Coordinates of C-alpha atoms in Angstrom, one line a residue:
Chain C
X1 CA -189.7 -8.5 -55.5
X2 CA -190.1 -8.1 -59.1
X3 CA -186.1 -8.2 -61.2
X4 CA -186.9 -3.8 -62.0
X5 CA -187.1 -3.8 -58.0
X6 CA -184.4 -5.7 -57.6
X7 CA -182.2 -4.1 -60.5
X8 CA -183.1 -0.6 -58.7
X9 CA -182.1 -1.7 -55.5
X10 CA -178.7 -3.0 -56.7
X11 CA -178.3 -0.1 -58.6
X12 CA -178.5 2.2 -55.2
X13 CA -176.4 0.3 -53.4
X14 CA -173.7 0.3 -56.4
X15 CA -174.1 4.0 -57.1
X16 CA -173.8 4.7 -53.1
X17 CA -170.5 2.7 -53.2
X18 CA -169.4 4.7 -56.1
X19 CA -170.4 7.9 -54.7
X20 CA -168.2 7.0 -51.7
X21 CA -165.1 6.9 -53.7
X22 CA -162.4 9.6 -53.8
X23 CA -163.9 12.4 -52.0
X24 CA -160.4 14.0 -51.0
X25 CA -161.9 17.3 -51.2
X26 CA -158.9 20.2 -52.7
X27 CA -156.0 17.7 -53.6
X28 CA -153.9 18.6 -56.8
X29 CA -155.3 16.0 -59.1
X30 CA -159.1 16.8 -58.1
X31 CA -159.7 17.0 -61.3
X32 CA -158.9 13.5 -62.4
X33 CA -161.3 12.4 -59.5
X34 CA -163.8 15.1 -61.4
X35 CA -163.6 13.6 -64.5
X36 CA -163.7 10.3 -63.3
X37 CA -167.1 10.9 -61.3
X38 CA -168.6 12.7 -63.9
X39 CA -168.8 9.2 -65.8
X40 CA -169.0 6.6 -63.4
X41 CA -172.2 8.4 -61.8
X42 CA -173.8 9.1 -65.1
X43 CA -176.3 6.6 -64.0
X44 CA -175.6 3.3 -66.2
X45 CA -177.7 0.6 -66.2
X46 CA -175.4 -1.1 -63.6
X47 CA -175.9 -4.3 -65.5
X48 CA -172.2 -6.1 -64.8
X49 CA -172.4 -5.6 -61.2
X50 CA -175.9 -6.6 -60.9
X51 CA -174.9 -9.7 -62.3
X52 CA -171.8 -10.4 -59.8
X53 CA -174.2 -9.5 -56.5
X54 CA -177.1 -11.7 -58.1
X55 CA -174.7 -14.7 -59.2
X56 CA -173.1 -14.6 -56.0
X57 CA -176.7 -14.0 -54.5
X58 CA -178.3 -17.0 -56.1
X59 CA -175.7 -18.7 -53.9
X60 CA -176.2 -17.5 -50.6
X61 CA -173.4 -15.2 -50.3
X62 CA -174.5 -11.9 -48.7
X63 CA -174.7 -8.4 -51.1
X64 CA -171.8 -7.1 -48.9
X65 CA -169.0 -9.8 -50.1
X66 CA -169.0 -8.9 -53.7
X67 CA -169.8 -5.0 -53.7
X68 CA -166.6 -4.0 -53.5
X69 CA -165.7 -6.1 -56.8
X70 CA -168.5 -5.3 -58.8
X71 CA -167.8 -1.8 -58.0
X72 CA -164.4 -2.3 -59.6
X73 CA -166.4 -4.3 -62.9
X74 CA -168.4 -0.9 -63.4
X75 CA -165.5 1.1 -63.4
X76 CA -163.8 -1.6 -65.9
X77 CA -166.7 -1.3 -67.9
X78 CA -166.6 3.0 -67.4
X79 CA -163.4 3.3 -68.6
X80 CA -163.7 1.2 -72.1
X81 CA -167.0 3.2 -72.6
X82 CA -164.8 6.6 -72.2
X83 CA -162.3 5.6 -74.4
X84 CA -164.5 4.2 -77.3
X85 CA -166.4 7.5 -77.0
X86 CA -162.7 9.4 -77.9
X87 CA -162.5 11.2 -81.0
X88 CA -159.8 9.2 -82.3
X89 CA -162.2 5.7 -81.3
X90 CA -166.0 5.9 -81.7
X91 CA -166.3 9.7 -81.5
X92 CA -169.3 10.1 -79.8
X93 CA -171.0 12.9 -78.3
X94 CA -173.5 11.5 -75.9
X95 CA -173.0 8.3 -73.4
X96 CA -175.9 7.9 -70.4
X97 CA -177.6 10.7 -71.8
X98 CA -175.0 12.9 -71.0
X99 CA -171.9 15.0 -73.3
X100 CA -169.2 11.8 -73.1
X101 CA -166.7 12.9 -71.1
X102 CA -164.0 14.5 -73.6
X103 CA -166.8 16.8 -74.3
X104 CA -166.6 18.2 -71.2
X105 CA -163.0 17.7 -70.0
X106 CA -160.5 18.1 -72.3
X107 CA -159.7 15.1 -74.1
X108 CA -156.3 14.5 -72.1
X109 CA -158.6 14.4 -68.8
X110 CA -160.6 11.8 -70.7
X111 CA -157.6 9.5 -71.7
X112 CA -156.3 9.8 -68.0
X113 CA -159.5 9.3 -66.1
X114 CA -159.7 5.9 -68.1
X115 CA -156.6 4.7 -67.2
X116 CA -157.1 5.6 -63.9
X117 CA -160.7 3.5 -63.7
X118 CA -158.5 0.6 -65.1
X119 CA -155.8 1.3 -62.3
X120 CA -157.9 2.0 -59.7
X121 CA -160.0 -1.0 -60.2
X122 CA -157.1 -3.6 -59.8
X123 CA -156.6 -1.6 -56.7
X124 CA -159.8 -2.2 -55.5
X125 CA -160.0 -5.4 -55.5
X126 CA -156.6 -6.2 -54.6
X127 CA -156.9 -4.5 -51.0
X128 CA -160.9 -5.3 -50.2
X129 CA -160.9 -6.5 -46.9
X130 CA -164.1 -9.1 -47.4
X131 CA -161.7 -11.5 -49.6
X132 CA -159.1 -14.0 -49.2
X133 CA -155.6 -13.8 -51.0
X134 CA -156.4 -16.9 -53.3
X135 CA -160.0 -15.0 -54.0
X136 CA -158.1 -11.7 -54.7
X137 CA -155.9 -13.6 -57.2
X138 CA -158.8 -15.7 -59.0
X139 CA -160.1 -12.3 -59.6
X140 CA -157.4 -10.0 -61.1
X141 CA -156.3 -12.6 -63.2
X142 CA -160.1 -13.3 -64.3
X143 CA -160.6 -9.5 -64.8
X144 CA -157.4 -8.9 -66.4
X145 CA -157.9 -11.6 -69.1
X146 CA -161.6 -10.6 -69.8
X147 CA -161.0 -6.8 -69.8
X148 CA -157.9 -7.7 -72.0
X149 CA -156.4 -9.2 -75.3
X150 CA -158.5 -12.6 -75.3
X151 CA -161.7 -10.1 -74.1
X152 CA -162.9 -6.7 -74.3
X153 CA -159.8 -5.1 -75.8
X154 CA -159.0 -7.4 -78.4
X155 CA -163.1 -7.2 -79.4
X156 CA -162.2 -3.4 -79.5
X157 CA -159.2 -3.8 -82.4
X158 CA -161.5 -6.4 -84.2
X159 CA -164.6 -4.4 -84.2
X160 CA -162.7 -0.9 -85.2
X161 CA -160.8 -3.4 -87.9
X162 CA -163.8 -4.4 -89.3
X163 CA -165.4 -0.9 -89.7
X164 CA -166.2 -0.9 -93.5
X165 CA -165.9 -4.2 -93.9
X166 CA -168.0 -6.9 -95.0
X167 CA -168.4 -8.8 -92.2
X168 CA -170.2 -12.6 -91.7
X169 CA -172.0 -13.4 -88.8
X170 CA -169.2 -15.9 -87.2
X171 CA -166.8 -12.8 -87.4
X172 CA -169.7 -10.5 -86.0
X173 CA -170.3 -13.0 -82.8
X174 CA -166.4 -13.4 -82.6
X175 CA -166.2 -9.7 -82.0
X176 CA -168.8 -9.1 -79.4
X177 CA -168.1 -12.2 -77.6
X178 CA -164.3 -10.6 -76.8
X179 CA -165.7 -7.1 -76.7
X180 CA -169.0 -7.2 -75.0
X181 CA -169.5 -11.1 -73.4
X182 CA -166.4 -11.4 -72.2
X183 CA -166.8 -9.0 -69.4
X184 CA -170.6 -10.3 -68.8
X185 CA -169.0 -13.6 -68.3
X186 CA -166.5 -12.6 -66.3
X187 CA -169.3 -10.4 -64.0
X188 CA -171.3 -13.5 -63.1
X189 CA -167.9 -15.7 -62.6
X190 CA -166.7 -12.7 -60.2
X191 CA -169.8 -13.4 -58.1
X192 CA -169.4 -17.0 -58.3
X193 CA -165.6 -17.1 -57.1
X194 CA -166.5 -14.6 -54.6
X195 CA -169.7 -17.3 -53.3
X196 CA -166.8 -20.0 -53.7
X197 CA -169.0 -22.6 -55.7
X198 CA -167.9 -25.8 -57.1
X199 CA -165.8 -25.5 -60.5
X200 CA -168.7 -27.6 -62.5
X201 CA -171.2 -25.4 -61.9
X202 CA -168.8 -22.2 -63.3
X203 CA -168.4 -23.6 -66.1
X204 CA -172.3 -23.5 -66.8
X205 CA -172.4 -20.3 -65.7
X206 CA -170.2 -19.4 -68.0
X207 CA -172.0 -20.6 -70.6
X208 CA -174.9 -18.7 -69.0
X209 CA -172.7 -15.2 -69.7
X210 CA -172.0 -16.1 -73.2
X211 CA -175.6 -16.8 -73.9
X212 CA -177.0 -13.5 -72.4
X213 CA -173.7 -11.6 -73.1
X214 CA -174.5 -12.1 -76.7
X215 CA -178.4 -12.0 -76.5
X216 CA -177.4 -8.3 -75.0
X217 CA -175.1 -7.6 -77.9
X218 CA -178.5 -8.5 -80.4
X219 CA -180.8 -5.8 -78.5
X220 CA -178.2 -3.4 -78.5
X221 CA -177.9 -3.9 -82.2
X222 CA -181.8 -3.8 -82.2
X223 CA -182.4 -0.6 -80.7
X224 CA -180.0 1.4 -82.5
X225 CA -181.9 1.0 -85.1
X226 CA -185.1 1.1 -83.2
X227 CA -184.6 3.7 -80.1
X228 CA -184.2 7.7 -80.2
X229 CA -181.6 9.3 -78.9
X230 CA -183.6 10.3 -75.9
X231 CA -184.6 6.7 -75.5
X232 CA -180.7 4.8 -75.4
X233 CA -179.1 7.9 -73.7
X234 CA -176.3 7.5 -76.4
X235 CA -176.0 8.2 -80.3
X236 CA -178.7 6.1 -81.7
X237 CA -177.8 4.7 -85.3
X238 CA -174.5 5.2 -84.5
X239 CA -173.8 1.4 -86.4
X240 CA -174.7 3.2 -89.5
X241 CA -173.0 6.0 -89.0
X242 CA -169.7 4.6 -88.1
X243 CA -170.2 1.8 -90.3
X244 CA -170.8 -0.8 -88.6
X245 CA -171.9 -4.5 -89.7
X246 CA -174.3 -5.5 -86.6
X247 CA -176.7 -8.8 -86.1
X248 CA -179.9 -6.0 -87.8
X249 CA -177.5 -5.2 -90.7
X250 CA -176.9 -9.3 -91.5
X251 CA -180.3 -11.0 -90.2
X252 CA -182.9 -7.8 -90.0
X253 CA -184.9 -7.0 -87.1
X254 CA -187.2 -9.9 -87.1
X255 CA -183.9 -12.8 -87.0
X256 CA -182.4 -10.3 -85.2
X257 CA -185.1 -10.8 -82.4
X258 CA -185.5 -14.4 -82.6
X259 CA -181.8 -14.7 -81.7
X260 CA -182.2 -12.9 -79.0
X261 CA -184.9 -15.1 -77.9
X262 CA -183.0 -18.4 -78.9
X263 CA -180.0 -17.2 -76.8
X264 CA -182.3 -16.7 -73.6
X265 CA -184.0 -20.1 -73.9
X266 CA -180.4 -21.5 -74.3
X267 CA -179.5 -19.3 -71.3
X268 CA -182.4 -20.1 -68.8
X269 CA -181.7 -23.9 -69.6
X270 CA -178.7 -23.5 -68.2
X271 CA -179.7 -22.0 -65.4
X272 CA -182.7 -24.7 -64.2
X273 CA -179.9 -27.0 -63.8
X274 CA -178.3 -25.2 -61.1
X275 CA -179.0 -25.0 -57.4
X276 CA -179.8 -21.6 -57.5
X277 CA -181.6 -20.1 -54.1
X278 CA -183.0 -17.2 -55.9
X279 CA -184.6 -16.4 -59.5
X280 CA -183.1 -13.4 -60.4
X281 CA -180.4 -14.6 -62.6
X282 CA -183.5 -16.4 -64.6
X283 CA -185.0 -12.8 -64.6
X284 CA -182.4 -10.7 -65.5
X285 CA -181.4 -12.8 -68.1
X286 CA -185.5 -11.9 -69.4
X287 CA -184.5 -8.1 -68.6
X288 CA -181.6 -8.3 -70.9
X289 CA -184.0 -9.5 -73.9
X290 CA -186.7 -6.9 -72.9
X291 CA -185.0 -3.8 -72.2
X292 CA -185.8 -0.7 -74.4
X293 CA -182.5 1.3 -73.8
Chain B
X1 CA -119.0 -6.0 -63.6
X2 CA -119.5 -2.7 -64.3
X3 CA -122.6 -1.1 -64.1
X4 CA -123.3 -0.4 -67.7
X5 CA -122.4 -4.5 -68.3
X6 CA -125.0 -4.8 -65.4
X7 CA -127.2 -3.0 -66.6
X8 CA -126.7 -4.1 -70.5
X9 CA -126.9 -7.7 -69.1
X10 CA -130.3 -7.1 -67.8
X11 CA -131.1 -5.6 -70.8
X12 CA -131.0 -8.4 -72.7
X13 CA -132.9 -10.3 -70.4
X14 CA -135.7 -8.8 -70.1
X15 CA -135.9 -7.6 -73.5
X16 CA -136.1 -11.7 -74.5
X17 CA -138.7 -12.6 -71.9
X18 CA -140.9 -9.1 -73.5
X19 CA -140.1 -10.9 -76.6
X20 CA -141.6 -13.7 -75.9
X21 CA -144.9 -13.0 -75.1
X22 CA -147.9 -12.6 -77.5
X23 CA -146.3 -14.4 -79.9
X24 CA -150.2 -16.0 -81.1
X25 CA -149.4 -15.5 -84.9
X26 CA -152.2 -14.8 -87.5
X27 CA -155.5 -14.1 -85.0
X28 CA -158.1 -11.8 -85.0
X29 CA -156.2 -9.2 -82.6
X30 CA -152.5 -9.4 -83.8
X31 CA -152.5 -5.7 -84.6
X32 CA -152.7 -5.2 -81.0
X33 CA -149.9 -7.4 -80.4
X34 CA -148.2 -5.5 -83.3
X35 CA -148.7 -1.9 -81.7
X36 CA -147.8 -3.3 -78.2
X37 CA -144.8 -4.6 -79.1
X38 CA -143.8 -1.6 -81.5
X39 CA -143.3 0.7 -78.0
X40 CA -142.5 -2.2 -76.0
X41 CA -139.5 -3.4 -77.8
X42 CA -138.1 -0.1 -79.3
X43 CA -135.3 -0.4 -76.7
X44 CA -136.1 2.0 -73.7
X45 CA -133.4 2.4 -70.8
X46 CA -135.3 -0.8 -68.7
X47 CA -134.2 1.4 -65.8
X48 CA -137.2 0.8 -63.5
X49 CA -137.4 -3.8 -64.2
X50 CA -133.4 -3.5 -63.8
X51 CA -133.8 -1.7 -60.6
X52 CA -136.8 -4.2 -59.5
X53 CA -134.1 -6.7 -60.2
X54 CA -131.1 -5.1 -58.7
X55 CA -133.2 -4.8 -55.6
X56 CA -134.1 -8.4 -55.3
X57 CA -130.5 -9.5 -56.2
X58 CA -128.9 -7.4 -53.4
X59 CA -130.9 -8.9 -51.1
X60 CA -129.5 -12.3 -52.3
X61 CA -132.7 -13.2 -54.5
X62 CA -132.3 -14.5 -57.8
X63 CA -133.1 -12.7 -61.0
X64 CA -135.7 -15.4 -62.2
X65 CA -138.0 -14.5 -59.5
X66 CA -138.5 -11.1 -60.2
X67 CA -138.0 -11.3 -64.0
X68 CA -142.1 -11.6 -64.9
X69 CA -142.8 -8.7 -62.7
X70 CA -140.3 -6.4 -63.6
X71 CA -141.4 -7.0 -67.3
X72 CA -144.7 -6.3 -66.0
X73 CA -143.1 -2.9 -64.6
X74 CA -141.4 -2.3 -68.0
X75 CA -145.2 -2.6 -69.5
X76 CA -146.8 0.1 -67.2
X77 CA -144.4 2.5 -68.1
X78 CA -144.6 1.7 -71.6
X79 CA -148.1 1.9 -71.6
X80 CA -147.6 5.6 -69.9
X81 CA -145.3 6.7 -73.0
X82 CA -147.9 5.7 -75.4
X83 CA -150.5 7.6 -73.6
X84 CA -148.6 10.6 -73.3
X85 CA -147.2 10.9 -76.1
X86 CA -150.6 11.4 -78.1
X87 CA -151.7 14.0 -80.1
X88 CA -154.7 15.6 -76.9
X89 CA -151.4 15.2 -74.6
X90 CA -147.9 15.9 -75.2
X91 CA -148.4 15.1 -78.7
X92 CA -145.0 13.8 -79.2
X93 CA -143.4 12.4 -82.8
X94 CA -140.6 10.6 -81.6
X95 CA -139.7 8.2 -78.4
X96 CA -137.1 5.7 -78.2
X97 CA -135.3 7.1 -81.3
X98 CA -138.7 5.9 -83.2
X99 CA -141.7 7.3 -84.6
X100 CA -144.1 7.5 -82.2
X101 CA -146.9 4.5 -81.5
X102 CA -150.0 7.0 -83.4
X103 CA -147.6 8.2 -85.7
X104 CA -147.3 4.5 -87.6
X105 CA -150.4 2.6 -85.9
X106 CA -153.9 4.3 -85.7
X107 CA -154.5 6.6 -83.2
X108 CA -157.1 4.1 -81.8
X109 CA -154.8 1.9 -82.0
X110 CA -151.9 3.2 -79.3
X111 CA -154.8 4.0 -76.9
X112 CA -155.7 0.6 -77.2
X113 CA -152.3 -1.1 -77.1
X114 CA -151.8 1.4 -74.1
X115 CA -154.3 -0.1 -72.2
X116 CA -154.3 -3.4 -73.4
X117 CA -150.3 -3.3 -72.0
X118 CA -151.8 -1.9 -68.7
X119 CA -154.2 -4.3 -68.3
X120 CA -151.6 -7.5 -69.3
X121 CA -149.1 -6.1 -66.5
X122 CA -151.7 -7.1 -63.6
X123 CA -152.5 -10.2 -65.5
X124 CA -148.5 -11.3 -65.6
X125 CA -148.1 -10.2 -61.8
X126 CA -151.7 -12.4 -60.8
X127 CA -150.0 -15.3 -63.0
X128 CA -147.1 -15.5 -61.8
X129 CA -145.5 -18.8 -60.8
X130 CA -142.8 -17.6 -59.0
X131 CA -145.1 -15.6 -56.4
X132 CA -147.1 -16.3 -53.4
X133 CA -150.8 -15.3 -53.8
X134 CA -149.9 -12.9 -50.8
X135 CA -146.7 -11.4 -52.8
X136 CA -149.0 -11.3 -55.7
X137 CA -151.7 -9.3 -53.8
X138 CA -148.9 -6.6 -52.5
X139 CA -147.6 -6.4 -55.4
X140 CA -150.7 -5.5 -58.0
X141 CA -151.7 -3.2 -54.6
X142 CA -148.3 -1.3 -55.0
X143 CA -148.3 -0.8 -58.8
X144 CA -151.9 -0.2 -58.7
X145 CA -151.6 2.6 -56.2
X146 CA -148.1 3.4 -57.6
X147 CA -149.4 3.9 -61.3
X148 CA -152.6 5.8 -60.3
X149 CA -154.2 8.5 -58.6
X150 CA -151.4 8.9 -55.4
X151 CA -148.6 8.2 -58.3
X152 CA -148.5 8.2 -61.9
X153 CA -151.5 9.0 -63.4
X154 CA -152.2 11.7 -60.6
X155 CA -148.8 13.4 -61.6
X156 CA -149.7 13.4 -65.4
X157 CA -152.8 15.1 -64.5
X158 CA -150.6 17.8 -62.5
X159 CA -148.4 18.2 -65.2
X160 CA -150.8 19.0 -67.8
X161 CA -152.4 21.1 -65.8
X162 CA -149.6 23.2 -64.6
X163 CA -148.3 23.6 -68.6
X164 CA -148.0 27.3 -69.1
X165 CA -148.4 28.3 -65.8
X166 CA -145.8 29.9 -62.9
X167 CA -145.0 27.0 -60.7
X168 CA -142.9 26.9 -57.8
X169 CA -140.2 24.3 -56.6
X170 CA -142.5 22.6 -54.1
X171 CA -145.3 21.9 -56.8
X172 CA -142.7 20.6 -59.6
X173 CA -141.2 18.2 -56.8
X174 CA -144.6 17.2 -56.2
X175 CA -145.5 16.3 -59.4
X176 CA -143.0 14.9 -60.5
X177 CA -142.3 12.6 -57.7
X178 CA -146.2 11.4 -58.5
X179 CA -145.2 11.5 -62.3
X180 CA -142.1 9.4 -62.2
X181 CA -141.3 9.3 -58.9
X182 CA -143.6 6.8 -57.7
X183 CA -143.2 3.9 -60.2
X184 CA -139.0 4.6 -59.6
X185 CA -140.1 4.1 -56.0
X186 CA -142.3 1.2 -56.8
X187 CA -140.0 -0.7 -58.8
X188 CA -137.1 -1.0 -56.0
X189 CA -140.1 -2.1 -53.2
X190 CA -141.3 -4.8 -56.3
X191 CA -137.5 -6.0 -56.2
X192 CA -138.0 -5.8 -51.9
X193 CA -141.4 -7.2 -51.8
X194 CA -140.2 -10.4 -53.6
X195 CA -137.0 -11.2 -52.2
X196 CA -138.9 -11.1 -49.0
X197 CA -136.7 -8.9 -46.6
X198 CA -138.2 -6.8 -43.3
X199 CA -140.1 -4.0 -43.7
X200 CA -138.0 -1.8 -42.0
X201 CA -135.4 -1.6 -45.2
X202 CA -138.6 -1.6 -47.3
X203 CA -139.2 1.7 -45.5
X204 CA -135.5 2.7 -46.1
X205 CA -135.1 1.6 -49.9
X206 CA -138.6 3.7 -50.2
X207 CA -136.6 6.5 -49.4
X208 CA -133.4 5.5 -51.7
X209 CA -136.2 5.3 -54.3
X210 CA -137.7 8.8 -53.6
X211 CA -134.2 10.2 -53.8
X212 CA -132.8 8.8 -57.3
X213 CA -136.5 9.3 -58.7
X214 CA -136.0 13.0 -58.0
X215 CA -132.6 13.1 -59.0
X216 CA -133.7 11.0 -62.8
X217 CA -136.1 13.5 -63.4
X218 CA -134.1 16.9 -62.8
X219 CA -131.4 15.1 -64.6
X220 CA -134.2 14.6 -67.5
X221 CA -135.0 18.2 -67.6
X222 CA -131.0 18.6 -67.9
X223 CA -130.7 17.0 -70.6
X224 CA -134.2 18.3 -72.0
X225 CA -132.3 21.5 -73.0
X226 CA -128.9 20.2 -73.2
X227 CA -129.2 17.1 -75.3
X228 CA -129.7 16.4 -79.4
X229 CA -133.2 14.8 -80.6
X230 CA -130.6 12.3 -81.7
X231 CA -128.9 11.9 -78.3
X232 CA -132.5 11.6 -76.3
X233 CA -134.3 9.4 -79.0
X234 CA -137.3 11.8 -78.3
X235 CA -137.8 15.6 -79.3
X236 CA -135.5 17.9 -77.5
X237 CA -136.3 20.9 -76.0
X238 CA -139.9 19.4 -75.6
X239 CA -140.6 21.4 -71.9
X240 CA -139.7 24.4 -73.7
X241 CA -142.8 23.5 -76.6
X242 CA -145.3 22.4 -74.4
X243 CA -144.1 25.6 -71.9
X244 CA -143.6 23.5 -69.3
X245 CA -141.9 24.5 -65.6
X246 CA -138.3 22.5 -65.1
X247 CA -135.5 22.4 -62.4
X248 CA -133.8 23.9 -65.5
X249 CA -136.3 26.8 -65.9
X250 CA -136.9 27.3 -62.4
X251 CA -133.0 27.1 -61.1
X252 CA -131.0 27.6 -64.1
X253 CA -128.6 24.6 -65.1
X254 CA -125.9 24.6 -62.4
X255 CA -128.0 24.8 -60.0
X256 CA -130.0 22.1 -60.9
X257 CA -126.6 19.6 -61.5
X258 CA -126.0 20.7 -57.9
X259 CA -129.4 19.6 -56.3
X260 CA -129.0 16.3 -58.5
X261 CA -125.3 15.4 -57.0
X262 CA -127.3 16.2 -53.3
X263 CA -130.0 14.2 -54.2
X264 CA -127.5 11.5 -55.2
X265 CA -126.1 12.1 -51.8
X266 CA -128.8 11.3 -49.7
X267 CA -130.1 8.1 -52.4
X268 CA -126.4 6.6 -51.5
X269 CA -126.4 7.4 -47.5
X270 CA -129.3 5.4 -47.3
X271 CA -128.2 2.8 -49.0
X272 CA -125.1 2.7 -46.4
X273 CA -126.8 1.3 -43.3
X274 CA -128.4 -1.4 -45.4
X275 CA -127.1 -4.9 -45.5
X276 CA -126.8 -4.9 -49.2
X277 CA -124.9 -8.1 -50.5
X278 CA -124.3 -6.4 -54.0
X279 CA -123.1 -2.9 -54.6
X280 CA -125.1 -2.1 -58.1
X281 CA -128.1 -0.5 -56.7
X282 CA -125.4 2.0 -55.8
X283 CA -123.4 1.9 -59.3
X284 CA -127.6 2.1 -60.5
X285 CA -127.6 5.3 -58.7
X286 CA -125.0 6.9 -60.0
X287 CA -125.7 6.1 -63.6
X288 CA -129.1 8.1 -63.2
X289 CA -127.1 10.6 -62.2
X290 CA -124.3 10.7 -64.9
X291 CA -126.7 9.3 -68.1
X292 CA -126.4 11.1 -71.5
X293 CA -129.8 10.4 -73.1

């Protein structure tokens, strides 16, 4: 099966899952679940969750084990995308190809159905019935820490506190490691706890997650300088706009690129060094240098 | 001791041990420290980690082991003050006698130190020495559950929507014991939960919890209309503003004391046929009852 196949099934299976979620029907806070829907099924790339199923995957643990927990790493990932789109954050009108979400709640809604992704993703994990207690633990505390101050959060403050700024490249790649590769890390170490592999070989794949966490952070720089609107789904030169020092702004297009590439090389060595049962970690880490939104 | 030495006593506690943590000094994210500790520390009630505490102690379990928790506790209700008090919500200038979080900080910034505080509660819970990986797992299911969709954030969304529209009793009682109720609730089952007692007086104290989480929040609107800005250390008369249904609006102000004293009533009957070892969840109970601000 070729890594599009294999991305596209994932991404049924993780959108089915979603799907499944909080169908109360008439309760009085339907419209939280509303809101909430409305972005989680906006049709992401799926890309964290992908990565937890094919980490844990390339190990011989079955799909089934670590859906759940993705599930609850896209809904991490939902709910920092609807609250950087706020007004007050990003300001940004499109997300998925689709109005963000305060454009078409009210902005309250927005906040709220945020925090309740956050909430309800602790939840999630915390009472799925495929993991032990220990497991459950590893994986709060992992998720917490990435999705927190020492991750994606504290990126967040440093990348709105450098908006303006001058910025060098150590500063630029101390940003989107906490905002962006912390919780691509902490996607393939989900899938790797959840396979229960030895502690050596999560420590590569960590490095594995920083290499193609930050090789994702360099496209994604790339084509918003490259990409329509139409194309990315979102704002396109929406670094410019907001003022924003990226790996294009510092290196150009053509460093920019050969970054990228030196980051996959580094990344796919890592990766022949492991017992993996499958390729699709090597090929994903290829899809995350390729894509073209 | 008296309750309000009990009560002071814990105070101090837990206000050290909140203190004491993020305390990295000059890194890239200390403005999120900053703004987290701005709401954290501005000297709230600590009802809900003294009741967590009072719990556990009544049930001859020492303070220490519920301490990181409760703190925890204090955090997710912080982090729901920040939230709601911003400008697309309740848009409130003062809390806690202060300036509000957006009114010194960013506006990005209390949405982020709002999260970031939710986010850092499950991470002290899932890192907590004191617990058992299946107390852990209980616990982060409770508060999850507790602080979303069936609790807090599910009663937030009721409330907003209900504001400036005819509600009856039985909708203000429900959202408000999702709104406040629940994480009241929650905090005496965190105290239960740790000091390890049967679950049939974790069913009873659920009810004691239900009760005085009722009665804080009728006492609340009280005070709403009865109370100085200075008295409350947040805007008076703030249901009034934002046209929002009370007990106050809805049954007039005697009435209202009345259904708290009743509601008191039940909280302390309850509390009767349980083999408490301490009497301060009771004193607890009538301080909600009695409080000024």
């Amino acid at each position: 099966m070729s890594v599009q196949s294999y991305l596209q099934d994932k991404s049924k299976v993780i959108d089915t899952y979603l799907e499944s979620l909080f169908t109360q029907g008439e309760v009085p806070q339907q419209n939280l679940y509303h809101a909430a829907k409305y972005s989680l099924l906006a049709g992401g790339k799926r890309l964290r969750p992908a990565l937890a199923i094919a980490t844990a995957e390339a190990f011989g643990c079955d799909e089934s084990k670590v859906l759940r927990t993705a599930c609850a790493i896209e809904m991490i990932h939902t709910y920092s995308l609807i609250h950087d789109d706020l007004p007050c954050m990003d300001d940004d009108d499109f997300r998925r190809g689709k109005p963000t979400l305060h454009k078409v709640f009210p902005e309250s809604h927005a906040v709220l159905a945020g925090d309740f992704l956050l909430t309800h993703a602790f939840h999630l994990v915390a009472s799925d019935p495929h993991l032990s207690d220990s497991q459950k633990v590893s994986l709060i505390s992992l998720l917490s820490s990435s999705a927190g101050d020492v991750g994606m959060i504290g990126g967040q403050i440093m990348d709105i506190e450098a908006e303006g700024k001058a910025v060098d490249l150590k500063t630029l790649e101390t940003i989107h490691s906490n905002k962006t590769g912390a919780m691509i890390t902490a996607s393939i170490e989900t899938g790797a706890i959840i396979a229960g592999i030895e502690d050596k070989y999560i420590k590569q794949l960590r490095e594995f997650g920083q290499n193609i966490g930050l090789a994702f952070q360099v496209i994604d720089d790339i084509l918003d300088v490259t990409s329509s609107q139409e194309e990315l789904g979102k704002t396109s030169a929406s670094d410019i706009i907001n003022n924003k020092s990226t790996y294009v702004s510092l290196m150009g297009v053509d460093e920019a690129r050969q970054k990228a590439q030196d980051l996959l090389i580094s990344a796919k060595g890592i990766l022949e060094e492991l017992p993996l049962q499958t390729a699709y970690l090597n090929d994903i880490a290829d899809y995350v240098v390729s894509r073209s939104h």
